[in-house]
mmCIF file of C-alpha atoms and ligand atoms in Angstrom:
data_model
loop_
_atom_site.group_PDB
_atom_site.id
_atom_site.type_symbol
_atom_site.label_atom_id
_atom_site.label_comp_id
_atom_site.label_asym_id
_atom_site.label_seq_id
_atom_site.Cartn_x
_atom_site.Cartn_y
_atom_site.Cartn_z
ATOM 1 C CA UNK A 241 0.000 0.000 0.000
ATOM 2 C CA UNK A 242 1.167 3.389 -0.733
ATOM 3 C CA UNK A 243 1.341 5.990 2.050
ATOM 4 C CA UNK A 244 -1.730 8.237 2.379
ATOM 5 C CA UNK A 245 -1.786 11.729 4.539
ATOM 6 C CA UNK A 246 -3.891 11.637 7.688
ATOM 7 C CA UNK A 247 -6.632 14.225 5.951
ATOM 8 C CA UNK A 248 -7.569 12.139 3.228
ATOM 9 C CA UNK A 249 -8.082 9.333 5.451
ATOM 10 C CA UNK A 250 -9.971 11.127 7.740
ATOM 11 C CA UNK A 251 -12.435 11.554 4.901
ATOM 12 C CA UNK A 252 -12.331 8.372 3.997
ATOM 13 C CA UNK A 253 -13.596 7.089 7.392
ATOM 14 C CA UNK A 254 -15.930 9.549 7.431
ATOM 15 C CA UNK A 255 -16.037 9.150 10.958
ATOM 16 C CA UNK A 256 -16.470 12.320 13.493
ATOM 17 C CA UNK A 257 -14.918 10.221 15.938
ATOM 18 C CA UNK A 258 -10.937 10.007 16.780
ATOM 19 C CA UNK A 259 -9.457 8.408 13.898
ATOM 20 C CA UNK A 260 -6.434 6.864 16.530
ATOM 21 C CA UNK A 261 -6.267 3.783 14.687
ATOM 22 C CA UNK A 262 -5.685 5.549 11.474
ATOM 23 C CA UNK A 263 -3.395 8.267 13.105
ATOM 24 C CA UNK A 264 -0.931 5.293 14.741
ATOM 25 C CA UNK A 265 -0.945 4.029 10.883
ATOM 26 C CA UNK A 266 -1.759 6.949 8.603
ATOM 27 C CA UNK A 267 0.293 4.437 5.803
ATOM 28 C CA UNK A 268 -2.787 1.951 5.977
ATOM 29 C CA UNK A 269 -6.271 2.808 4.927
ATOM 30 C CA UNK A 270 -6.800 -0.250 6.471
ATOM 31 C CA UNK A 271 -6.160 0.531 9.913
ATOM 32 C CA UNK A 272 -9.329 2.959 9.137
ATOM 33 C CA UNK A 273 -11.667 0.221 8.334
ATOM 34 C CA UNK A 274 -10.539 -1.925 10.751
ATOM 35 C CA UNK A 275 -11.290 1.542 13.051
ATOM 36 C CA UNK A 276 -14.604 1.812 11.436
ATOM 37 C CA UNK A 277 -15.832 -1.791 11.782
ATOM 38 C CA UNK A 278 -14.963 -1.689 15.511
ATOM 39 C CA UNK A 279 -17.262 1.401 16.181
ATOM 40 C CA UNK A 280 -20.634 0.440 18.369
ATOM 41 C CA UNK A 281 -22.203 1.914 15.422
ATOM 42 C CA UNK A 282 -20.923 -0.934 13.213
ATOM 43 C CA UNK A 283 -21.957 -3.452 15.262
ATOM 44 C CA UNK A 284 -25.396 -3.715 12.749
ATOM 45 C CA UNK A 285 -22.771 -5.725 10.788
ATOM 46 C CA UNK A 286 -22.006 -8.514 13.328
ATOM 47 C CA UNK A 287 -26.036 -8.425 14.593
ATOM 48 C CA UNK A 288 -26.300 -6.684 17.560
ATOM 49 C CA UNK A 289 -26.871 -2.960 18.621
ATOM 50 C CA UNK A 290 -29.672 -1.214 16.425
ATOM 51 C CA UNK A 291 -30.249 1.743 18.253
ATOM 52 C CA UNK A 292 -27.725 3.162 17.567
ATOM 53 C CA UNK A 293 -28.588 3.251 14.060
ATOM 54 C CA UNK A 294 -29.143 7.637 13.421
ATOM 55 C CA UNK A 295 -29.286 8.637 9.693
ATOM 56 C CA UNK A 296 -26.039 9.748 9.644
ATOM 57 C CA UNK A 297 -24.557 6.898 11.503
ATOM 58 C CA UNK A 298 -26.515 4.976 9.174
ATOM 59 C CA UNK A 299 -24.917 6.713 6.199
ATOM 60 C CA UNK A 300 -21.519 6.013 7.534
ATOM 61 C CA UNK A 301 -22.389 2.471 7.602
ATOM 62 C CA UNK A 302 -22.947 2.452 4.120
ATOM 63 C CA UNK A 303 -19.983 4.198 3.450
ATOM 64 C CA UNK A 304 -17.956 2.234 5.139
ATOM 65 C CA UNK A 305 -19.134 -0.917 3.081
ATOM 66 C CA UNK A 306 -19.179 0.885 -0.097
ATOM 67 C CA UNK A 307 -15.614 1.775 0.540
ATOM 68 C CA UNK A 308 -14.876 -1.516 1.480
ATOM 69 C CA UNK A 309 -16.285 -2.756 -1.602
ATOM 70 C CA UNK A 310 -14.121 -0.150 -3.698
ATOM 71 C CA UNK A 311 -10.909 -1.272 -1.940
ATOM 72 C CA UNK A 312 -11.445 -5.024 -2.660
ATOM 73 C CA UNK A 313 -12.302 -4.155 -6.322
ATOM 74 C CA UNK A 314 -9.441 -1.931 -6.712
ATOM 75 C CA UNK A 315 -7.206 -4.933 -5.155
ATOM 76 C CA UNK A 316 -8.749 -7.303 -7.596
ATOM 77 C CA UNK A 317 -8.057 -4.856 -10.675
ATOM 78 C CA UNK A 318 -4.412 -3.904 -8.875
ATOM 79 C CA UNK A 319 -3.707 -7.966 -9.161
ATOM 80 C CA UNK A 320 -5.019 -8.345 -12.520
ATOM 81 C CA UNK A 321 -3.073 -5.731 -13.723
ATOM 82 C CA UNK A 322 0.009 -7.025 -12.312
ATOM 83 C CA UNK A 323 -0.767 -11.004 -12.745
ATOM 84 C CA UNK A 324 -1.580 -9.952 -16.801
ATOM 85 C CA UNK A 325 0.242 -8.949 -19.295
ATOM 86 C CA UNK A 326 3.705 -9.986 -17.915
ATOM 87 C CA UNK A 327 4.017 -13.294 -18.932
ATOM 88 C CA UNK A 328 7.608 -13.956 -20.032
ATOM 89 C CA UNK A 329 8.771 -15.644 -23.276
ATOM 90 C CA UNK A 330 10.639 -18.997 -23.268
ATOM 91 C CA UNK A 331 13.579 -18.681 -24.900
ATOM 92 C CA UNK A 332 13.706 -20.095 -28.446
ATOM 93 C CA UNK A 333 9.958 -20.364 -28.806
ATOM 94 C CA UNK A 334 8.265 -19.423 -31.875
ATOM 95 C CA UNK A 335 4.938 -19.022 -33.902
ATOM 96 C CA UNK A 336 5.191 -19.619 -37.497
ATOM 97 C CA UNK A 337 2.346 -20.212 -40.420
ATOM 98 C CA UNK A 338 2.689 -23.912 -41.941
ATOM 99 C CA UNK A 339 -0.171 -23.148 -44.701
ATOM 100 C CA UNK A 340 -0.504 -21.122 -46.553
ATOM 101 C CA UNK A 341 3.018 -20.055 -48.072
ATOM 102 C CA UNK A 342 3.857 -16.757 -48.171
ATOM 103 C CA UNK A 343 2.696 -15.683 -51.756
ATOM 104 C CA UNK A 344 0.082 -18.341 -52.110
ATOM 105 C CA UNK A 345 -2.843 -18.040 -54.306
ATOM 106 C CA UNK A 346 -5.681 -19.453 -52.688
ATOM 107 C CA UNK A 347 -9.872 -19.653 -52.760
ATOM 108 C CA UNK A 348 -11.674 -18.873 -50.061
ATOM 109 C CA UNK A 349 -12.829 -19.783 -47.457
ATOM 110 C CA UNK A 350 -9.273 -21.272 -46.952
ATOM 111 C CA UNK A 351 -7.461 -23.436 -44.374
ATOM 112 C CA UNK A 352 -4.784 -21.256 -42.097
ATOM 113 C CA UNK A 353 -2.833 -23.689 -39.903
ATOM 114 C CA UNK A 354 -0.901 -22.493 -36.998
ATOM 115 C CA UNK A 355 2.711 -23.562 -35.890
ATOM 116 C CA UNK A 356 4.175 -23.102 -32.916
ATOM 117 C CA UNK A 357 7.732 -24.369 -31.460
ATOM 118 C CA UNK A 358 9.301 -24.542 -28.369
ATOM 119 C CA UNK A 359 6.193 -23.626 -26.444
ATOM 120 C CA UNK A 360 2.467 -25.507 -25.799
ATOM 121 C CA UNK A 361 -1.013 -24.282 -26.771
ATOM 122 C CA UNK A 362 -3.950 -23.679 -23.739
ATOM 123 C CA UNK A 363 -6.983 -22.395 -23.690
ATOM 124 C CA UNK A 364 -7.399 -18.659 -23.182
ATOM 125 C CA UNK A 365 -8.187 -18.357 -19.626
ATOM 126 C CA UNK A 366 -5.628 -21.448 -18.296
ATOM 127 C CA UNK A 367 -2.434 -20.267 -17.001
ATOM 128 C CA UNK A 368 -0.208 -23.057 -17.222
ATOM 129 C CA UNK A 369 3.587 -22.108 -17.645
ATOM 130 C CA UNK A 370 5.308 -22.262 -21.121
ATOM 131 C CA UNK A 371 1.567 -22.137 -23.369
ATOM 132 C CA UNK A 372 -0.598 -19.455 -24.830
ATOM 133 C CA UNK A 373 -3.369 -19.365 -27.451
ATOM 134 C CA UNK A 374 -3.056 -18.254 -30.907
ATOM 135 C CA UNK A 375 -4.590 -15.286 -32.787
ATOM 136 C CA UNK A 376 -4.321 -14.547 -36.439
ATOM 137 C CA UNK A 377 -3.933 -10.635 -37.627
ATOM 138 C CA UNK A 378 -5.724 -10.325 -40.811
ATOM 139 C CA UNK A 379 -4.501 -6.954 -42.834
ATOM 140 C CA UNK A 380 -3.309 -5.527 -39.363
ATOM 141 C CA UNK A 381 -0.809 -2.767 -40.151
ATOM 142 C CA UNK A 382 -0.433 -1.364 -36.661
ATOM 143 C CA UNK A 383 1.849 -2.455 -33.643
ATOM 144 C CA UNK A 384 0.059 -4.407 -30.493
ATOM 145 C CA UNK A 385 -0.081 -2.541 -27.655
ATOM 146 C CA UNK A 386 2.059 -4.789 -25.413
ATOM 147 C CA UNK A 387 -0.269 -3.242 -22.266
ATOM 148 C CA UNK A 388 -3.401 -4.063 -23.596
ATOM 149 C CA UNK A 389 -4.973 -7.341 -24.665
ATOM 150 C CA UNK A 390 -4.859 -8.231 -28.368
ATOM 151 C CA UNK A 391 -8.012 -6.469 -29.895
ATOM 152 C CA UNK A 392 -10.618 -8.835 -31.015
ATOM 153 C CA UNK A 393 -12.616 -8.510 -33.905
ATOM 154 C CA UNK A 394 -13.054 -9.149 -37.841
ATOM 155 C CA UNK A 395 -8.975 -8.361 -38.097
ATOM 156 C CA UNK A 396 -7.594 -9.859 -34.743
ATOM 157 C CA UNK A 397 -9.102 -13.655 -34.331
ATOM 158 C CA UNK A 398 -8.985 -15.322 -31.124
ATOM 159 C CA UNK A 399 -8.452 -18.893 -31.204
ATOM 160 C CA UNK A 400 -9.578 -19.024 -27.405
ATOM 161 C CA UNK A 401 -10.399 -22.730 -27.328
ATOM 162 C CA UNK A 402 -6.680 -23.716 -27.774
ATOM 163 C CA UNK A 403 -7.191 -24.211 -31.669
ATOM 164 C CA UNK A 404 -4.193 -25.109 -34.318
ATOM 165 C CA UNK A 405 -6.034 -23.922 -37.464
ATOM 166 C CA UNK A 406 -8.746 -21.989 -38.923
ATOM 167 C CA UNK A 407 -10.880 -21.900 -41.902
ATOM 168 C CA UNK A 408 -10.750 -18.129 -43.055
ATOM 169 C CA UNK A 409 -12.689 -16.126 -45.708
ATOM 170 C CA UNK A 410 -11.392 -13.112 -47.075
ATOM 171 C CA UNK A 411 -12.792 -11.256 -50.084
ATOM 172 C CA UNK A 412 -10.871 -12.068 -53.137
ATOM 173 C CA UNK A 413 -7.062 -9.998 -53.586
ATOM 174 C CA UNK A 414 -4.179 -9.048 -51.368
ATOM 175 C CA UNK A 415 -4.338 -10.398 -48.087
ATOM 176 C CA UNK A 416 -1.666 -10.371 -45.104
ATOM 177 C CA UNK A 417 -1.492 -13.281 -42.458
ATOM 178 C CA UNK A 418 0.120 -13.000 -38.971
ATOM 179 C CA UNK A 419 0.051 -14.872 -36.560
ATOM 180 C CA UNK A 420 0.466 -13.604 -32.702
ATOM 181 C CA UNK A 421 0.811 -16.168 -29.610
ATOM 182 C CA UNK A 422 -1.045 -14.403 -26.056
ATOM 183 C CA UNK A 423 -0.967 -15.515 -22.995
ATOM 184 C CA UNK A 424 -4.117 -16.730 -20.871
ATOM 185 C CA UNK A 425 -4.878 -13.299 -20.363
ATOM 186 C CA UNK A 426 -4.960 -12.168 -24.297
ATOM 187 C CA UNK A 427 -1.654 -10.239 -23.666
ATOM 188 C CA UNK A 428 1.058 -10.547 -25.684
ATOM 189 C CA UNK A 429 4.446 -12.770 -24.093
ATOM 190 C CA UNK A 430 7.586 -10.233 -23.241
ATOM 191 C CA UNK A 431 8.928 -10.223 -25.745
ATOM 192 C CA UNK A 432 6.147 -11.065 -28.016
ATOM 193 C CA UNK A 433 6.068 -14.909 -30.005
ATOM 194 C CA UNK A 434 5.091 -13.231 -33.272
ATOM 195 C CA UNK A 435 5.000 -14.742 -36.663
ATOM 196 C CA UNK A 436 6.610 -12.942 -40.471
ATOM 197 C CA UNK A 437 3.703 -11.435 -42.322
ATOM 198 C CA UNK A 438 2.740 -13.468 -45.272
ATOM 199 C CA UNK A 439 0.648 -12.093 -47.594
ATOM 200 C CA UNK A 440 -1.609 -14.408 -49.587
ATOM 201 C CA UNK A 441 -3.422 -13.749 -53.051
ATOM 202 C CA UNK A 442 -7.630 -14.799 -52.429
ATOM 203 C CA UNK A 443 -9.418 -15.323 -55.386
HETATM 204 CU CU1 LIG B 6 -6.893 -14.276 -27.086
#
């Protein structure tokens, strides 16, 4: 947790009371909760004490578990962010397109298999060490953002289910293939397992 001045903690309690709990560890919002939730006032929560219950106190109360709400959210988001997104690359692994060639002439819809070495394919969604799922960039010109999850739609296909090939249609001329290994969380490895751009001619 980062270090938060006494004020803004004061706030966040909402609490006319003394905040001591908070002011022997203004670096812990969670001394204040653990203030708040041992007020009489609080004691709604465990099933005792109503009377105590004023509009105001009442108001606190809510507070209290709304904020408490907010902090485990922004834990879960603050884990996700770090858990995704920084999955590393095993050395020597790489993604590669067996079919078609680079210059092919093909009809649509046509068969795109995937190839992968050194690495293992998973589900999206599985985090098992060493595998990732594949996704095929269709006439993508632009970088991935290595902080955000691979886009998904008509030009970034997610093969979520752990698949090996695809049957694509394209609209007939110049297409360009690449394929792009992510990680159970759709992110791209550090560094990325990235395939050559092939482009294909779709008559
Ligand atoms: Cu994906």
């Amino acid at each position: 947790m980062t270090a938060r001045p006494v004020e803004p903690l004061e706030k966040l309690c909402s609490a006319k009371q003394p905040l001591n709990a908070a002011r022997r560890a203004p670096e812990s919002s969670e001394a204040c909760y653990r203030h708040l939730w041992q007020k009489p006032e609080f004691s709604i929560m465990h099933g005792a004490d109503k009377s105590a219950g004023q509009a105001g106190r009442t108001g606190a109360m809510l507070f209290s578990a709304y904020s408490r709400v907010q902090l485990f959210i922004v834990l879960i988001i603050g884990g996700l962010t770090i858990a995704s997104g920084e999955t590393a690359r095993p050395p020597n692994a790489f993604v590669y397109i067996i079919s078609p060639k680079d210059g092919d002439t093909v009809t649509s819809p046509f068969r795109v298999q995937f190839g992968l070495s050194g690495m293992g394919v998973a589900p999206a969604g599985v985090d098992t060490p060493n595998t990732g799922h594949h996704h095929l960039m269709i006439d993508v010109n632009e970088a991935l953002d290595p902080n955000e999850p691979i886009p998904q739609d008509k030009n970034h296909l997610h093969f979520g289910a752990g698949q090996t090939e695809a049957l694509i249609e394209l609209p007939p001329g110049k297409h360009t293939l690449q394929l792009v290994l992510g990680d159970w969380s759709h992110h791209l490895f550090r560094p990325p397992v990235i395939s050559d751009v092939i482009t294909v001619n779709v008559n």
